[in-house]
Short mmCIF file of C-alpha atoms and ligand atoms in Angstrom, two decimals:
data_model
loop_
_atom_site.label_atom_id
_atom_site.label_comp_id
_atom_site.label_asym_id
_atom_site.label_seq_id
_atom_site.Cartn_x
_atom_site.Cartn_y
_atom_site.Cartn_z
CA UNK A 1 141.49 186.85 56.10
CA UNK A 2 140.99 185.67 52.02
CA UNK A 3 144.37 184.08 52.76
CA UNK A 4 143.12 182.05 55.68
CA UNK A 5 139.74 181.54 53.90
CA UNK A 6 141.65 179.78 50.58
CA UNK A 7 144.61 177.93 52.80
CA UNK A 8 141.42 176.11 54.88
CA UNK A 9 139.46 175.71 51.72
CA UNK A 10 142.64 173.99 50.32
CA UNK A 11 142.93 171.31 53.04
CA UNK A 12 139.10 170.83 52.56
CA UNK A 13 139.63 169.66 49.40
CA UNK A 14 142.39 167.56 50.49
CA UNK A 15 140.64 166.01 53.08
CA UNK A 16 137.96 165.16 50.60
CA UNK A 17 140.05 163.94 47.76
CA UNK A 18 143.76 162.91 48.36
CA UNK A 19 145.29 160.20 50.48
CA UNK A 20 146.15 161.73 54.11
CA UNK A 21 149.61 160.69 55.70
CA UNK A 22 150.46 159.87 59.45
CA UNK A 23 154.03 161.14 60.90
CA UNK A 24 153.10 158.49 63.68
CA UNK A 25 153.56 154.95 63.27
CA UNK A 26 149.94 153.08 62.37
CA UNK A 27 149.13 151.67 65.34
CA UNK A 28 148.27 148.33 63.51
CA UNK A 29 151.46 148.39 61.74
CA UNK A 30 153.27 145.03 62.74
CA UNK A 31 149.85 142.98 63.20
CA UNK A 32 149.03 140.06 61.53
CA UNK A 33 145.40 140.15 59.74
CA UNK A 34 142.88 138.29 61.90
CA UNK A 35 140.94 135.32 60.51
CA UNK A 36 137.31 136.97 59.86
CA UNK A 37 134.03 135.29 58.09
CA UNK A 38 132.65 137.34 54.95
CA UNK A 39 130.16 138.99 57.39
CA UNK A 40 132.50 139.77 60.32
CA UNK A 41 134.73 141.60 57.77
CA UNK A 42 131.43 143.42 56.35
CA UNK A 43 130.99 144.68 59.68
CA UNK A 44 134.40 145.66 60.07
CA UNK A 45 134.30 147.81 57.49
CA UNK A 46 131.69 149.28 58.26
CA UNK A 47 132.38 150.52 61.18
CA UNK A 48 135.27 151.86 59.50
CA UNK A 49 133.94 153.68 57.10
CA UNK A 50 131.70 155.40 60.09
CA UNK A 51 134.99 156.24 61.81
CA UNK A 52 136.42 157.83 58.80
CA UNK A 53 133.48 159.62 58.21
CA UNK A 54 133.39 160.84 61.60
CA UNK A 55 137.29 162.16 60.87
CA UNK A 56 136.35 163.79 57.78
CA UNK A 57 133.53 165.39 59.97
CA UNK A 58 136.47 166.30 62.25
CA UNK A 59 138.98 167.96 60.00
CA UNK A 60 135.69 170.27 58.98
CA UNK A 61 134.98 171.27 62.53
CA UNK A 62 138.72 172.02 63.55
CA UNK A 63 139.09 173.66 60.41
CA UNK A 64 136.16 175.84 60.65
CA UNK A 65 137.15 176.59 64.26
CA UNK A 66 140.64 177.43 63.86
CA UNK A 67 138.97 180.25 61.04
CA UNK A 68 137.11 181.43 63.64
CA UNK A 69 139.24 181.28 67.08
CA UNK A 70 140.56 184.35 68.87
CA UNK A 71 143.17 183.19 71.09
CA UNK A 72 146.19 182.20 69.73
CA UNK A 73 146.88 179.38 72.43
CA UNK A 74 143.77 177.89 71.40
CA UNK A 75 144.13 178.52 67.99
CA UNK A 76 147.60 176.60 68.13
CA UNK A 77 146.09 173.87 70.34
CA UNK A 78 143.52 173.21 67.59
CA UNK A 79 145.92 173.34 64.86
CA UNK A 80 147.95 170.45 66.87
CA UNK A 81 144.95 168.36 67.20
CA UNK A 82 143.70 168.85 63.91
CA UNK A 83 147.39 167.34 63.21
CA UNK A 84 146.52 164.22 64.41
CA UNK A 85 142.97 164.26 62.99
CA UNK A 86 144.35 163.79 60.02
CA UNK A 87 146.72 160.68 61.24
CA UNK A 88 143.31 159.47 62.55
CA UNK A 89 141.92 160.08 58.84
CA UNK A 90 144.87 157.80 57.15
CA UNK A 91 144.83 155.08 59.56
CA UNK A 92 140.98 154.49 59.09
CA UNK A 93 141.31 155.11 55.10
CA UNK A 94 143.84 152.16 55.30
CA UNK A 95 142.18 150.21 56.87
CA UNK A 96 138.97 150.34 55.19
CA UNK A 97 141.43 149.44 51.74
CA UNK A 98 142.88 146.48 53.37
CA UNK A 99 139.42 145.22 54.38
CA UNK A 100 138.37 145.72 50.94
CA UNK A 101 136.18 148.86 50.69
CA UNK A 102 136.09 152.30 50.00
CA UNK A 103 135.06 155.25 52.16
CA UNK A 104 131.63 157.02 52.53
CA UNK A 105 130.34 158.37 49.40
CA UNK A 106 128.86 160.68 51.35
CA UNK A 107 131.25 162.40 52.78
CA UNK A 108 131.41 165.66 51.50
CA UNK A 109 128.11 166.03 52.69
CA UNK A 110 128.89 165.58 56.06
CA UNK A 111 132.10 168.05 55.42
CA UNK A 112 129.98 170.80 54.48
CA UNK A 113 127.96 170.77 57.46
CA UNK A 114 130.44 170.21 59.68
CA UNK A 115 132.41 172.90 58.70
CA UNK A 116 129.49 175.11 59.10
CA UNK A 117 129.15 174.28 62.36
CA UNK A 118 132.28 174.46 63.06
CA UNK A 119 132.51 178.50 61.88
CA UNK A 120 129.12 178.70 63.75
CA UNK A 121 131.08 177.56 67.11
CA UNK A 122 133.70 179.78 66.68
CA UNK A 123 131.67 182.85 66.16
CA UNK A 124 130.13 182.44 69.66
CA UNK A 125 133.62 182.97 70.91
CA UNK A 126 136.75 180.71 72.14
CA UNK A 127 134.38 179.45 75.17
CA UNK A 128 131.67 178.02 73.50
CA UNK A 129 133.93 176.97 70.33
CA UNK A 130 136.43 175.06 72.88
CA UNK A 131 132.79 173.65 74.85
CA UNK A 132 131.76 172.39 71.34
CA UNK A 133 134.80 170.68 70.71
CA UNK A 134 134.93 169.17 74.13
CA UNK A 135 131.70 167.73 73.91
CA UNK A 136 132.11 166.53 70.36
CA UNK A 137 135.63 164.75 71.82
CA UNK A 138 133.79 163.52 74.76
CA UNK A 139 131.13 161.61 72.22
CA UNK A 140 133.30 160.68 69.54
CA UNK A 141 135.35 158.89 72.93
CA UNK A 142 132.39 157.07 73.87
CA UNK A 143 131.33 155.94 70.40
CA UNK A 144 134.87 154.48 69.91
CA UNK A 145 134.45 152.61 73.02
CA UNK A 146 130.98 151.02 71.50
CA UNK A 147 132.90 149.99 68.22
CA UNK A 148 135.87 148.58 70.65
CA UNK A 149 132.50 146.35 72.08
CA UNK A 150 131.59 145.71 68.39
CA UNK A 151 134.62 144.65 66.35
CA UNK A 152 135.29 141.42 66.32
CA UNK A 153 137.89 140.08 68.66
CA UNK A 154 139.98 138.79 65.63
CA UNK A 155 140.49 142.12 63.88
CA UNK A 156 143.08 143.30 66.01
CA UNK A 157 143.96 145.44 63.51
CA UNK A 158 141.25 147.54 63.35
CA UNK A 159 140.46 147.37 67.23
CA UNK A 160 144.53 148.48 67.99
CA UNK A 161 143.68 152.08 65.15
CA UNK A 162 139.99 152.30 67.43
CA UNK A 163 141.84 152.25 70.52
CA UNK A 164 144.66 154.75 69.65
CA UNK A 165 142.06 157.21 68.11
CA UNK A 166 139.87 156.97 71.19
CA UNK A 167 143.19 158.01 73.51
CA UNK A 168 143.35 160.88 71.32
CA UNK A 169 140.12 161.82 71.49
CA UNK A 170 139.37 162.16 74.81
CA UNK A 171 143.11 164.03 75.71
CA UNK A 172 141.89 166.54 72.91
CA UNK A 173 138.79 166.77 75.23
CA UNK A 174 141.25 167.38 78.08
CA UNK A 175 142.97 169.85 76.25
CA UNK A 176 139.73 171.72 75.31
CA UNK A 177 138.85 171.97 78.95
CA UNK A 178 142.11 172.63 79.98
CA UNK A 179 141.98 175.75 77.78
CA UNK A 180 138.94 177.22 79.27
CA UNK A 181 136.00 175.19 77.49
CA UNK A 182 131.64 176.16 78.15
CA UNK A 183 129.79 173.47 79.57
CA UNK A 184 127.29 173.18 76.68
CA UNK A 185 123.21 173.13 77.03
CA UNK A 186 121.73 169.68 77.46
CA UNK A 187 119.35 170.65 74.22
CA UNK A 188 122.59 170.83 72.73
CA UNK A 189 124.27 167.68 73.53
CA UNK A 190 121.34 166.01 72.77
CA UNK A 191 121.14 167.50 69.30
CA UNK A 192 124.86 166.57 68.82
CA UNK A 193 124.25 163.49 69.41
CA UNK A 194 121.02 162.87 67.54
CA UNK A 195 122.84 163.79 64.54
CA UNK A 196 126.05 161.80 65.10
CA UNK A 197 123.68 158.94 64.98
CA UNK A 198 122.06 159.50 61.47
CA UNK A 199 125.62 160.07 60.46
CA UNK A 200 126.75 156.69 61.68
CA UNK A 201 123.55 155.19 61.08
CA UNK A 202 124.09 156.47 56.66
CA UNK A 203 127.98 156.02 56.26
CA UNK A 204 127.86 152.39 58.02
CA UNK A 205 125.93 151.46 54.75
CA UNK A 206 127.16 153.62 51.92
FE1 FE2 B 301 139.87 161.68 65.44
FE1 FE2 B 302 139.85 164.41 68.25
#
């Protein structure tokens, strides 16, 4: 159990301080760079920077789950898409370099109490841990799909990395269902969401 405890405490510190790396192709790699004014580029970014805060947020969750999780089919099935959280994590981090910022300084905020929740969800049990993460999936899906609405049409960079991490997304959702997930409280979508939005709201600025 220390084991586990110092290996997850390990990649926490990873995902805080050291360049992640992507075994898939970027899915802007080939595309030219888009003509964008000073302020469409501001807003680029961003929106980035919210996305890679939200992947940070990710890596805690999963991470704090997978501590927690009983099964060992789920555990493995969170392992795999923690896998390509941290693809999801590089691509944005990119990005946000080529557009000519830096990530959230507050992300290891938002790590910390993500992976408490995260270890909270998996306490309740696989059901409610996988409902958690299904919901969480479901969101982070839809909130993609309003940044797809919001980049500019030019950046076809950063709307080809958006669209790629919301496919994820929502077939981790499917997987989380698949593997048996709770149907979580309406109080506690709500609340999910409510925070998602002062997250957004803080790491679009700093
Ligand atoms: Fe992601
Ligand atoms: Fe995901």
């Amino acid at each position: 159990m220390i084991d586990k405890w110092i290996i997850e405490f390990d990649k926490g510190l990873r995902t805080l301080l050291a360049p992640a790396l992507s075994s898939r192709p970027h899915p802007d790699k080939g595309l030219e760079e888009g003509e964008l004014t000073d302020a469409q580029k501001q807003h680029a970014l961003g929106l980035m920077r919210v996305n890679h805060c939200g992947e940070v947020c990710a890596q805690a969750l999963y991470q704090g789950q997978a501590l927690t999780a009983r099964d060992p089919v789920a555990r493995e099935a969170l392992k795999e898409a923690a896998h390509e959280e941290v693809e999801h994590l590089a691509w944005t981090e990119q990005r946000i370099r080529e557009l000519g910022g830096r990530t959230s300084v507050l992300n290891p905020l938002w790590y910390g109490g993500s992976l408490a929740i995260g270890v909270a969800a998996g306490l309740l049990g696989d059901r409610w841990n996988l409902g958690f993460l299904e919901e969480t999936e479901h969101q982070v899906g839809a909130h993609l799909d309003s940044h797809l609405q919001s980049l500019p049409e030019a950046d076809a960079k950063s709307r080809a990395i958006v669209t790629q991490m919301r496919d994820d997304e929502l077939k981790h959702a499917d997987m989380a269902h698949a593997l048996g997930a709770a149907r979580l409280p309406l109080p506690l979508r709500q609340g999910m969401k409510l925070s998602s939005k002062l997250m957004t709201a803080a790491s679009y600025r700093v």
